[in-house]
Coordinates of C-alpha atoms and ligand atoms in Angstrom, one line a residue:
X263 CA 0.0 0.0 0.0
X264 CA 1.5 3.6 -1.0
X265 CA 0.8 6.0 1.4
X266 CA 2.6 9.5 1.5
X267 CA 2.8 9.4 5.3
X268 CA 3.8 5.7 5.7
X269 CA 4.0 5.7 9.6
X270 CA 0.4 5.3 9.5
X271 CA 0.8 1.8 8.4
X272 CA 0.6 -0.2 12.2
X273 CA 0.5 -4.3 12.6
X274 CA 0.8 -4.3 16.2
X275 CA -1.4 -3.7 19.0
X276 CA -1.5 0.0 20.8
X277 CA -1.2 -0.3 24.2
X278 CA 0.0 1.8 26.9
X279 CA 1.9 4.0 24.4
X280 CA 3.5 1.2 22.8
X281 CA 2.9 -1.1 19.8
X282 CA 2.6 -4.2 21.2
X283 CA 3.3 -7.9 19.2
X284 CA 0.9 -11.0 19.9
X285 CA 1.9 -14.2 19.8
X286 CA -0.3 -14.7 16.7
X287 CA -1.0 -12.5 13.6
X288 CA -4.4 -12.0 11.5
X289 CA -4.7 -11.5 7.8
X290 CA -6.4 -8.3 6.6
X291 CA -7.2 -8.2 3.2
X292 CA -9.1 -5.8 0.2
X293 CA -12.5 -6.8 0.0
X294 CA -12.5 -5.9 -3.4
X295 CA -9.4 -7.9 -4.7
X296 CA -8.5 -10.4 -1.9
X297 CA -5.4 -8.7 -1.7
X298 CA -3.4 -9.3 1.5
X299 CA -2.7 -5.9 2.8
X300 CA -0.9 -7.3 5.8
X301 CA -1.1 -9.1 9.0
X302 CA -1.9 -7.4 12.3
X303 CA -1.7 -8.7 15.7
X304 CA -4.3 -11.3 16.8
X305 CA -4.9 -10.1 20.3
X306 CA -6.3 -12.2 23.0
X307 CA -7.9 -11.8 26.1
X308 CA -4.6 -11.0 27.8
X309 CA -4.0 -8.2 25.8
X310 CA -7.2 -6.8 26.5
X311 CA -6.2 -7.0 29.9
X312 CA -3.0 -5.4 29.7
X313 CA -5.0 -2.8 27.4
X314 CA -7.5 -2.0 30.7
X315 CA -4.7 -2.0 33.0
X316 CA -2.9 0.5 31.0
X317 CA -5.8 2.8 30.8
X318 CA -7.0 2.4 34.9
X319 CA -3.3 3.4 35.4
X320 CA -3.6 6.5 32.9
X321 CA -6.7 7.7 34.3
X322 CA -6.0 9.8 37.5
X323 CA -3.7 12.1 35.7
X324 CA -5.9 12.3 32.4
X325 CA -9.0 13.1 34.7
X326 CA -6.7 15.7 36.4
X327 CA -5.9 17.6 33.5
X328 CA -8.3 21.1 32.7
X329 CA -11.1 20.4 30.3
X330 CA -9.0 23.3 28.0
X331 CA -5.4 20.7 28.4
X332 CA -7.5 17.5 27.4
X333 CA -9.2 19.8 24.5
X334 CA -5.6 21.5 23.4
X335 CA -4.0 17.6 22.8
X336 CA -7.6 16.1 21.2
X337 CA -7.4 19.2 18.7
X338 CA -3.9 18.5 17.5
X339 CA -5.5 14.9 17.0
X340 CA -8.3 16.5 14.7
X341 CA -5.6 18.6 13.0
X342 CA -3.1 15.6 12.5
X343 CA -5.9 13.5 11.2
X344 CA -7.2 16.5 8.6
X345 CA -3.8 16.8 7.4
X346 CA -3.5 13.1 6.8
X347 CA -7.2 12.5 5.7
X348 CA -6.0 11.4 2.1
X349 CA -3.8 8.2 3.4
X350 CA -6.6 7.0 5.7
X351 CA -8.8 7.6 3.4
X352 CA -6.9 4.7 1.0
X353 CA -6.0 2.6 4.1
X354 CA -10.5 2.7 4.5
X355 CA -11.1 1.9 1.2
X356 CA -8.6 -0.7 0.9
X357 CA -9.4 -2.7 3.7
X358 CA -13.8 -1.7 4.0
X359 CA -13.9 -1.3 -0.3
X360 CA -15.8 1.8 -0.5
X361 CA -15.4 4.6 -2.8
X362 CA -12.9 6.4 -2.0
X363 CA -14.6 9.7 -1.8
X364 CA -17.1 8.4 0.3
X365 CA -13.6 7.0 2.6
X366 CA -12.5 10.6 2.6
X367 CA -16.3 11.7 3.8
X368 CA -15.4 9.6 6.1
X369 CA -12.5 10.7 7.7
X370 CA -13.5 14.1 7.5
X371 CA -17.2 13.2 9.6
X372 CA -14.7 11.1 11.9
X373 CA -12.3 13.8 12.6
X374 CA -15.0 16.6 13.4
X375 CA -16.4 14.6 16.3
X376 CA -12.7 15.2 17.8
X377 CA -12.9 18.9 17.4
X378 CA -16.4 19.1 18.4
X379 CA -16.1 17.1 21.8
X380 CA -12.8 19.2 22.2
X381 CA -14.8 22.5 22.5
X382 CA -17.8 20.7 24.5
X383 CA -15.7 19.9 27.2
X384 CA -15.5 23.1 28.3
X385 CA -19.0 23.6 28.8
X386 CA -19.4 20.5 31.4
X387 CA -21.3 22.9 33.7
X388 CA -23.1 21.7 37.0
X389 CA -25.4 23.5 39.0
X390 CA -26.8 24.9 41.9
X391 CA -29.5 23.7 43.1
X392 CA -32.6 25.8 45.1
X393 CA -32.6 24.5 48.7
X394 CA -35.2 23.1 50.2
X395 CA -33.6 23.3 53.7
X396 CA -31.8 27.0 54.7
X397 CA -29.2 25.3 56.6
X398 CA -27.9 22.9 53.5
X399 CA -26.5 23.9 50.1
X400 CA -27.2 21.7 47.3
X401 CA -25.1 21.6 43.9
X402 CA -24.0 18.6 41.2
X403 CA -20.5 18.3 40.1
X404 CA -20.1 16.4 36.7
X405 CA -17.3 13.9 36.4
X406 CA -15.5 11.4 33.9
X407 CA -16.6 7.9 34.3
X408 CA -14.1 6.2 34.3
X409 CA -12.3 3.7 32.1
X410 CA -14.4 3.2 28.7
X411 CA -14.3 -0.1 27.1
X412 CA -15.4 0.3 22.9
X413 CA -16.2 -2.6 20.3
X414 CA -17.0 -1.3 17.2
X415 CA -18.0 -2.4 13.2
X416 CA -16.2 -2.3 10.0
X417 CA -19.3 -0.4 8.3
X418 CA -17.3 2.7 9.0
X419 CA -14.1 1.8 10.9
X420 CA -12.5 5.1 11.2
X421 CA -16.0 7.2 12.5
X422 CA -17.4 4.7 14.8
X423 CA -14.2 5.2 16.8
X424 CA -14.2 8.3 16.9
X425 CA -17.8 9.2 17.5
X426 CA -16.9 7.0 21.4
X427 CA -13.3 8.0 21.6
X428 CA -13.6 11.7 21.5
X429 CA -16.4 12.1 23.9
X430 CA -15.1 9.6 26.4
X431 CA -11.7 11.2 26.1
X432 CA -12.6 15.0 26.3
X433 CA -14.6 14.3 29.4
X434 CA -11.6 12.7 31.1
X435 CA -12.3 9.0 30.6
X436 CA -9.7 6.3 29.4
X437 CA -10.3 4.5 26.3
X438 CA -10.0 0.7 25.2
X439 CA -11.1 -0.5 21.7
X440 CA -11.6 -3.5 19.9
X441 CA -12.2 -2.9 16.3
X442 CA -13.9 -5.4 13.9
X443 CA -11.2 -7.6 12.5
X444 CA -11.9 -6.7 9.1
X445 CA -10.7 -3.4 9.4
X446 CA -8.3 -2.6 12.1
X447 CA -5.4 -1.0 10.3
X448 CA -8.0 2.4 10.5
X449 CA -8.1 1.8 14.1
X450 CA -4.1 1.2 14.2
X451 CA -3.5 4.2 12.4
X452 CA -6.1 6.7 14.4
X453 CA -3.6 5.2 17.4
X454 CA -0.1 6.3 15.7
X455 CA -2.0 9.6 14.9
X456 CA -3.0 10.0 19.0
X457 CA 0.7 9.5 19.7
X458 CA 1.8 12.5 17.6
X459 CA -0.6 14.4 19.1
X460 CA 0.4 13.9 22.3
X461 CA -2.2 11.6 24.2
X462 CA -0.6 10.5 27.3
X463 CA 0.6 7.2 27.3
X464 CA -2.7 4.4 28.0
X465 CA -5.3 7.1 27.2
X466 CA -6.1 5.1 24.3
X467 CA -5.8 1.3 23.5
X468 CA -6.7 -0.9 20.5
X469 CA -6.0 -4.2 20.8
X470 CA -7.0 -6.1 17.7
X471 CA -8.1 -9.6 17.3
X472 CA -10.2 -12.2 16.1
X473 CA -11.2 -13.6 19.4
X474 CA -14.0 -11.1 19.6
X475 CA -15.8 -13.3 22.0
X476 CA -12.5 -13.6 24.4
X477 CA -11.5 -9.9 24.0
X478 CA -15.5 -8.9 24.4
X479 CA -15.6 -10.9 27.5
X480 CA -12.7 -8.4 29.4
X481 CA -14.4 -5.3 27.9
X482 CA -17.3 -5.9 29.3
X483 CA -16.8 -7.8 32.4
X484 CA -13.6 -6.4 34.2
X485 CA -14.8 -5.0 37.6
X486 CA -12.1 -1.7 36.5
X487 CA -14.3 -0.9 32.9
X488 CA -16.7 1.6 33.8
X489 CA -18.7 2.2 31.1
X490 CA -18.9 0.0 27.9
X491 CA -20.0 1.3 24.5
X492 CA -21.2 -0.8 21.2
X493 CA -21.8 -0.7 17.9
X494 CA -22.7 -3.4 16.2
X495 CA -25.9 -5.6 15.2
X496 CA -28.8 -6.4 18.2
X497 CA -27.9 -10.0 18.9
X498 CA -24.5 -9.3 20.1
X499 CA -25.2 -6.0 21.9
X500 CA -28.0 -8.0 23.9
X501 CA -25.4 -10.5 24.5
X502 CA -22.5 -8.2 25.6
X503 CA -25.6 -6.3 27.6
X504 CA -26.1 -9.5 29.5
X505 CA -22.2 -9.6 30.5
X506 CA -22.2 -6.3 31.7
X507 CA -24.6 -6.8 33.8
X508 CA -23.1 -8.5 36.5
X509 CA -20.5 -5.5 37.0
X510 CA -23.8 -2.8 36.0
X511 CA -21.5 -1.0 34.2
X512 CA -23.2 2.3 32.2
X513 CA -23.7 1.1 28.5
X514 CA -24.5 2.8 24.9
X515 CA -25.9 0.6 22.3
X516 CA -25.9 1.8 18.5
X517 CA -27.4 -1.4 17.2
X518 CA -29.2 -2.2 14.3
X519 CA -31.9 -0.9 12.2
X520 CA -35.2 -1.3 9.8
X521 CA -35.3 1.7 8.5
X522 CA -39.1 3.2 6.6
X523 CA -38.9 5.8 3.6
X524 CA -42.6 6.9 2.7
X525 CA -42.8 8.4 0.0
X526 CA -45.7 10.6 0.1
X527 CA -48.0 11.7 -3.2
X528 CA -47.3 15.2 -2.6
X529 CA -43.6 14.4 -2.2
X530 CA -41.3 16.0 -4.9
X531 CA -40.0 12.8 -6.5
X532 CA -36.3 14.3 -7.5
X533 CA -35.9 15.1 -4.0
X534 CA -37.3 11.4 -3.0
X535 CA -35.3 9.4 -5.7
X536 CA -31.9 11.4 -4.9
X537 CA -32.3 10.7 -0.5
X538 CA -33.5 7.2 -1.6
X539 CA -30.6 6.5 -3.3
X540 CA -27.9 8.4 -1.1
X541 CA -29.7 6.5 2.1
X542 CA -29.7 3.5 0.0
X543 CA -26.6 2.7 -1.5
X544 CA -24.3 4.4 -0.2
X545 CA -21.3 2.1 1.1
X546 CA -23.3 -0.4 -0.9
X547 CA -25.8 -0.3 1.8
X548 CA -24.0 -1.1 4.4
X549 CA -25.5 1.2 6.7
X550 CA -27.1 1.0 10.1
X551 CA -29.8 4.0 8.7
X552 CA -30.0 2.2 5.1
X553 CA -33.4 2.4 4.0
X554 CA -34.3 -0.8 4.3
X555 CA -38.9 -1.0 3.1
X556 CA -39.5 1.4 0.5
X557 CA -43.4 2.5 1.0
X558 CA -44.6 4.7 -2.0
X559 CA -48.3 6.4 -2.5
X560 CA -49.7 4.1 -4.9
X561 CA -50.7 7.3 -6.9
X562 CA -46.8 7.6 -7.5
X563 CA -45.6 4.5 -7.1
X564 CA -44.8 3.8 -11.1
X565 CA -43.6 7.9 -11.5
X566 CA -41.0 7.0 -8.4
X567 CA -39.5 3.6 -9.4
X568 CA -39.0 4.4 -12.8
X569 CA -37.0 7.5 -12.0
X570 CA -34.9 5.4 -8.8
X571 CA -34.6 2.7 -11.5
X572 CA -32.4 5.1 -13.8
X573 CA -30.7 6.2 -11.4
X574 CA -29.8 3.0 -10.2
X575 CA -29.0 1.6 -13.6
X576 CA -26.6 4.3 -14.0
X577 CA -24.4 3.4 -10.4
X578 CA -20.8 2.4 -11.6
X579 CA -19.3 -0.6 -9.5
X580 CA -15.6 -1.1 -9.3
X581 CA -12.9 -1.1 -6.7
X582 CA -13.3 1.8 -5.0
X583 CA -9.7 3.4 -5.8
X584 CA -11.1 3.9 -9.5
X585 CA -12.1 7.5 -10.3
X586 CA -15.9 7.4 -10.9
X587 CA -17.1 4.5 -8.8
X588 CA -20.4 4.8 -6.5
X589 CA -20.3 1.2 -5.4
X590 CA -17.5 -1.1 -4.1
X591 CA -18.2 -4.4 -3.0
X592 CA -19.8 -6.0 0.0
X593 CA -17.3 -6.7 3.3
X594 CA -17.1 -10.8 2.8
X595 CA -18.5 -13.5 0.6
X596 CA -21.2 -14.2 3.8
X597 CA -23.1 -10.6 3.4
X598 CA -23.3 -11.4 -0.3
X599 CA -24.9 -14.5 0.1
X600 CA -27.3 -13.7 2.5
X601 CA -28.7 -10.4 0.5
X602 CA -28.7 -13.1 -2.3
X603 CA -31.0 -15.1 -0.1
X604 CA -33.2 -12.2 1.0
X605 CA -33.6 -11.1 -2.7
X606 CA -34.5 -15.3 -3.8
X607 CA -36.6 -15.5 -0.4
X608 CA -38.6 -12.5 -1.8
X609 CA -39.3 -13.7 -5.4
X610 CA -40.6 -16.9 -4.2
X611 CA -43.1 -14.9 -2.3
X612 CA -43.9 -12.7 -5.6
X613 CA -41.5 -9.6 -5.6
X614 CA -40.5 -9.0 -9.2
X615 CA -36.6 -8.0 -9.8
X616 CA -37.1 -4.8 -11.7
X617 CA -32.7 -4.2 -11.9
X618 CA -30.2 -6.5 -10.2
X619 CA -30.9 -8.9 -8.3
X620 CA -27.4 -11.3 -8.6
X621 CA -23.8 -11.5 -7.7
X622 CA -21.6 -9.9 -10.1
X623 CA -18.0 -10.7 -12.3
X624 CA -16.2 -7.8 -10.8
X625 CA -14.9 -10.4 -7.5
X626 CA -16.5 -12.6 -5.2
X627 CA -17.7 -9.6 -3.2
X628 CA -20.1 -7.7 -4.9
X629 CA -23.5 -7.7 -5.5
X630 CA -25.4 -5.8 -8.0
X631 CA -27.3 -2.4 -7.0
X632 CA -31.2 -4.2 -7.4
X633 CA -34.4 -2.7 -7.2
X634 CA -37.4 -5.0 -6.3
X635 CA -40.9 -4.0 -6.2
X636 CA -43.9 -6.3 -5.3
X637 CA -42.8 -6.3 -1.8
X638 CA -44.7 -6.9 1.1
X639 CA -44.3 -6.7 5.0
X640 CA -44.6 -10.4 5.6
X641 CA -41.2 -11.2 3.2
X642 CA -37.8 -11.4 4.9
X643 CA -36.4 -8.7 3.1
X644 CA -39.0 -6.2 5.1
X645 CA -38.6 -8.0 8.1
X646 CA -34.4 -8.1 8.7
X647 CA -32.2 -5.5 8.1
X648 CA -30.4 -6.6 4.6
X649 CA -27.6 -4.4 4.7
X650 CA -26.8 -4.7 1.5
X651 CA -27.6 -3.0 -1.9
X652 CA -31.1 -3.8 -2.6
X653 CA -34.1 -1.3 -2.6
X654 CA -37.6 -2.9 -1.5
X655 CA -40.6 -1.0 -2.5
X656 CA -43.8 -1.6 -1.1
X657 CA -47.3 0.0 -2.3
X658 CA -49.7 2.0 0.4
X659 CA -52.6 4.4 0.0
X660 CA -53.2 5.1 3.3
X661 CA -51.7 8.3 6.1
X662 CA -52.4 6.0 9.1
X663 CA -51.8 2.2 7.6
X664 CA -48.3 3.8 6.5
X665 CA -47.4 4.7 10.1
X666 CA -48.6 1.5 11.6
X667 CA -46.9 -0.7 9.1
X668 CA -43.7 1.5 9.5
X669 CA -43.7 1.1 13.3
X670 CA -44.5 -2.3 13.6
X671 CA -40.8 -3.7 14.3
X672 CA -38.5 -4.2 17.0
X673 CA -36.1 -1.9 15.7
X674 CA -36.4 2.5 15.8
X675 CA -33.1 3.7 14.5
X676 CA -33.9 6.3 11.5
X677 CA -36.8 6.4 9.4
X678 CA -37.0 8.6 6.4
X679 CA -40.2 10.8 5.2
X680 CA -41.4 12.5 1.8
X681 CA -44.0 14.8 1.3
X682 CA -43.9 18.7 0.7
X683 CA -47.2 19.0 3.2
X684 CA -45.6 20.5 6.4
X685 CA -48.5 19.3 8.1
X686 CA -48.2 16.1 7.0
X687 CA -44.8 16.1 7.5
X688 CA -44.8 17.0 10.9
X689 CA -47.6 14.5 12.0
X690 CA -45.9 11.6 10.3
X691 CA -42.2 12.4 11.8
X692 CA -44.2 12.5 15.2
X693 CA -45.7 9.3 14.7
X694 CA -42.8 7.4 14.0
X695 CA -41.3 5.4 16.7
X696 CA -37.5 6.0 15.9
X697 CA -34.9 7.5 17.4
X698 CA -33.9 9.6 14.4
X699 CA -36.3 11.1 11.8
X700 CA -35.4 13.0 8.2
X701 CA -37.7 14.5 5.9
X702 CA -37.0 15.3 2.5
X703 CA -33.1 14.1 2.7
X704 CA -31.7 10.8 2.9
X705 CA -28.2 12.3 4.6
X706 CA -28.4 13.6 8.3
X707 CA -25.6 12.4 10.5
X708 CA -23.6 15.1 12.1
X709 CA -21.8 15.3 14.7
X710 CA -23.7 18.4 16.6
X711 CA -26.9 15.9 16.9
X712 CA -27.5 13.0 19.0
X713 CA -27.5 9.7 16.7
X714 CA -29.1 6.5 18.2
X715 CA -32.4 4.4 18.0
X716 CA -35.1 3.6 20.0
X717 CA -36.7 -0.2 20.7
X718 CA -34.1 -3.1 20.2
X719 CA -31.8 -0.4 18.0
X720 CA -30.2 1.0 20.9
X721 CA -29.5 2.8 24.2
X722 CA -28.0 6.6 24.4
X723 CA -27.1 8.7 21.8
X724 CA -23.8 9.4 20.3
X725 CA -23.2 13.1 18.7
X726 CA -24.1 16.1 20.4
X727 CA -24.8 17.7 23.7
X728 CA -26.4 13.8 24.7
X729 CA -23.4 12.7 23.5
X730 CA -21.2 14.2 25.5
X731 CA -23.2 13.4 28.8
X732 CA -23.0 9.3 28.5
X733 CA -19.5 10.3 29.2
X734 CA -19.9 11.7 32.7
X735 CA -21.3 10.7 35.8
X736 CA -23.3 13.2 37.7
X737 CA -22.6 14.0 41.5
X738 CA -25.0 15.9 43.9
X739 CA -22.6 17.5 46.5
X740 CA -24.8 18.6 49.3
X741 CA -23.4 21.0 52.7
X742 CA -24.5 21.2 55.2
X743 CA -24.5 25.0 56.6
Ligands
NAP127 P1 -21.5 -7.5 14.7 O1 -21.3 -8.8 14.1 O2 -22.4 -7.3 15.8 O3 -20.0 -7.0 15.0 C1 -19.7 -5.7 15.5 C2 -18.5 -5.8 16.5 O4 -18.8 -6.8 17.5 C3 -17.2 -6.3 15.8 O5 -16.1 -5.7 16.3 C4 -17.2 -7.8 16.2 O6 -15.9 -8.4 16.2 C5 -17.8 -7.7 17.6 N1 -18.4 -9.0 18.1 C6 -19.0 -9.9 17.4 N2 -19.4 -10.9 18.2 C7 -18.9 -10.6 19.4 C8 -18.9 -11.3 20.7 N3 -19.5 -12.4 20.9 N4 -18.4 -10.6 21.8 C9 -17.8 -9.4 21.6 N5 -17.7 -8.8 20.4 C10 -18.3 -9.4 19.3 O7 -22.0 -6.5 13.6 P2 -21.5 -6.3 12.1 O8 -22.2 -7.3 11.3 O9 -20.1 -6.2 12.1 O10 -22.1 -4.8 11.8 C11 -23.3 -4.6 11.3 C12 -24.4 -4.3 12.3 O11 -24.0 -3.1 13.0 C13 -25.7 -4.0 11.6 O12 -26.7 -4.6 12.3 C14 -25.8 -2.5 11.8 O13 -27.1 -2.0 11.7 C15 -25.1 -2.2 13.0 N6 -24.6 -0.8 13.1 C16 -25.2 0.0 13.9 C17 -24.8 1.4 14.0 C18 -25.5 2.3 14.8 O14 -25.0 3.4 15.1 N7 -26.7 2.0 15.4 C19 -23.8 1.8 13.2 C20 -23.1 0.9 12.4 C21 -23.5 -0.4 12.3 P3 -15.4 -9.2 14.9 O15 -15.2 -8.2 13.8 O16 -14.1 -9.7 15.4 O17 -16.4 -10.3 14.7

């Protein structure tokens, strides 16, 4: 891999301000190609322990420091990481396979959660409090948590770091992280980053590995972890829920998603095809808020997936280092076959393949952009989250059946409305039972608003000034006079 700042290139564990061998090594390769990019350390449960010990023993002097110290190192972070967004931005396309401007998107979203957490640590104000006794005085202090313990995806391996690494670390936490095995060398190289900026030595921690279950089993059961943080799909965030349990350590769950997009018939169908598409296909729909049931007005229906299916048809696939390509490929072989199942489990309940709908030559990995219509609630495709690149559009005629048929899922992570009616609009957004609501865009992840789902999609919220908070334990100091 060429890179023009070729330190960024790690193999080895970070821990305690050191990169760290293990006794065994993991192969990380392009998802695209098969291309070995390397091998990085297979960390084991043992590592993850050295990893927590270093950051209980970092913690008292990290905590110590003024919010303005922690923010002054965290923004030479963001500033390090602008400066060298174009090499991570190759090292995330290589080892995820999206396009590389989306990888640069990427690292650019990533980095501003740094800055922005930097300059909200300033403002971790408590109060005082209105007696209800003259003799006492009553105020709350707000402090760091403690150690923080991370597992996150490959969907976006440099961005789900850092949406839980800058928070926890601005408020004066310590920070171990397990990143998905498919793409750790984005974690590795936030780390060498980190050290040129500065971070104190076990601050931060990665410890990569394919013993997720081993490594998991430290993060979220060592009595010194105080809060654990996840993303990742439902079944294994209830299972890592159950382990913390028996320490009750303070948890955020970003889980997964079954995301609605209504399509209204007073929606302006540009507007709707060009969110559908962005919330659709973007890194090949690999995307906790990926649309995942298409409902469109009857009245529109045939306008809306004509226009989504030219706009489909017109997607160019490829590696995602080629200029021009909108879709790379899926993350393994086993997400292609199981969208490939979803898509065959539909048509044998009567969906029609209108583009799509198959593997294609390009590698092993990908999957052709498809569009099916004939849908309906009761098909797998509607009822699991298919994370892949396939758009499922369903007809409805009716304001009240839409909502109900929208809502009626375990998840509530995003759902997605059309319609220029602001009354409707509002009403509908209301009525939905998800944590995060857009109307007339299919982009709306910032870093200044809380992300996160209701139902079986998650706990807490990650982004904004609820972002900030999971980090902190509130005190109530009371005096007596
Ligand atoms: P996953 O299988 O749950 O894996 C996520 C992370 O959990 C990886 O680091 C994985 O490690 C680790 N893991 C798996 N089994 C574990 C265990 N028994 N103990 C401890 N750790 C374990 O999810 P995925 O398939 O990679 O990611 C896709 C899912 O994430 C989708 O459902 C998506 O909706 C969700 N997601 C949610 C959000 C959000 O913000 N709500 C954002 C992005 C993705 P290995 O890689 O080593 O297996």
């Amino acid at each position: 891999m060429k890179l023009a700042n070729p330190d960024l290139l790690k193999f080895q564990n970070y821990i305690d301000g050191a990169w760290r061998a293990a006794e065994r090594t993991m192969a990380v390769c392009d998802p695209a190609s098969g291309e070995l990019l390397g091998n990085v350390a297979d960390g084991t449960a043992a590592d993850a322990e050295a990893a927590v010990a270093a950051a209980t023993a970092a913690l008292p002097e990290w905590r110590r420091r003024t919010a303005g110290e922690r923010a002054a190192t965290l923004k030479r972070w963001y500033q390090l990481i602008v400066e060298n967004s174009e090499d991570l931005a190759r090292i995330l396309t290589l080892e995820q396979g999206k396009p590389l401007a989306e990888a640069q998107g990427e690292i650019l979203y990533g980095a501003s959660f740094i800055e922005w957490f930097a300059e909200e640590c300033r403002r971790a104000y408590g109060q005082t409090i209105p007696t209800h006794n003259p003799a006492m005085r009553l105020s709350t202090i707000r402090q760091p948590v403690g150690v923080v313990s991370c597992i996150t995806p490959w969907n976006f391996p440099n961005a789900m770091i850092t949406r839980k690494a800058a928070p926890a670390l601005a408020a004066g936490c310590t920070v171990v992280i397990k990143p998905a095995q498919e793409t750790p060398l984005s974690a590795l190289a936030l780390c060498q980053l980190a050290d040129e900026a500065g971070l104190p030595k076990g601050t931060l921690n990665v410890v990569t590995g394919s013993d997720a279950a081993g490594i998991g089993r430290v993060l979220t059961q060592d009595p010194r972890v105080a809060k654990f943080t996840f993303t990742g799909s439902t079944p294994v965030g209830k299972l890592l829920m159950a382990q913390c349990a028996s320490t009750v350590k303070k948890m955020s769950m970003e889980l997964g998603g079954n995301a609605p997009f209504i399509v209204f018939d007073d929606a302006d169908m540009d507007t709707a095809v060009k969110a559908c598409m962005a919330t659709k296909f973007r890194n090949a729909g690999q995307v906790c808020v990926a649309t995942n049931r298409i409902y469109v007005h009857q009245a529109v229906h045939d306008e809306f997936v004509e226009k989504l299916r030219s706009e489909v048809a017109a997607l160019k696939i490829g590696h995602g280092t080629e200029a021009g390509v909108n879709m790379g490929p899926m993350i393994f072989r086993r997400a292609v076959e199981r969208v490939q199942n979803l898509v065959q489990d539909a048509v044998a309940s009567g969906a029609r393949i209108e583009l799509g709908g198959e593997q294609l030559p390009n590698g092993e990995n990908y999957f052709a952009p498809t569009l099916l219509t004939g849908v309906t609630d009761a098909m797998r495709i509607a009822t699991e989250e298919n994370f892949g690149p396939v758009a499922a559009v369903q007809k409805f005629t009716d304001e009240a059946d839409v909502i109900r048929r929208a809502n009626a899922t375990p998840y509530g992570l995003a759902a997605y409305v059309m319609s220029e009616n602001i009354r409707r609009a509002n009403r509908v957004v209301e009525a939905l039972e998800y944590g995060m609501v857009a109307c007339n865009t299919g982009v709306f992840s910032t870093t200044v608003a809380p992300f996160g789902g209701n139902k079986e999609s998650g706990i807490g919220r990650e982004g904004g000034v609820e972002g900030m908070a999971e980090f902190y334990e509130t005190k109530y100091c009371c005096f007596g006079a």
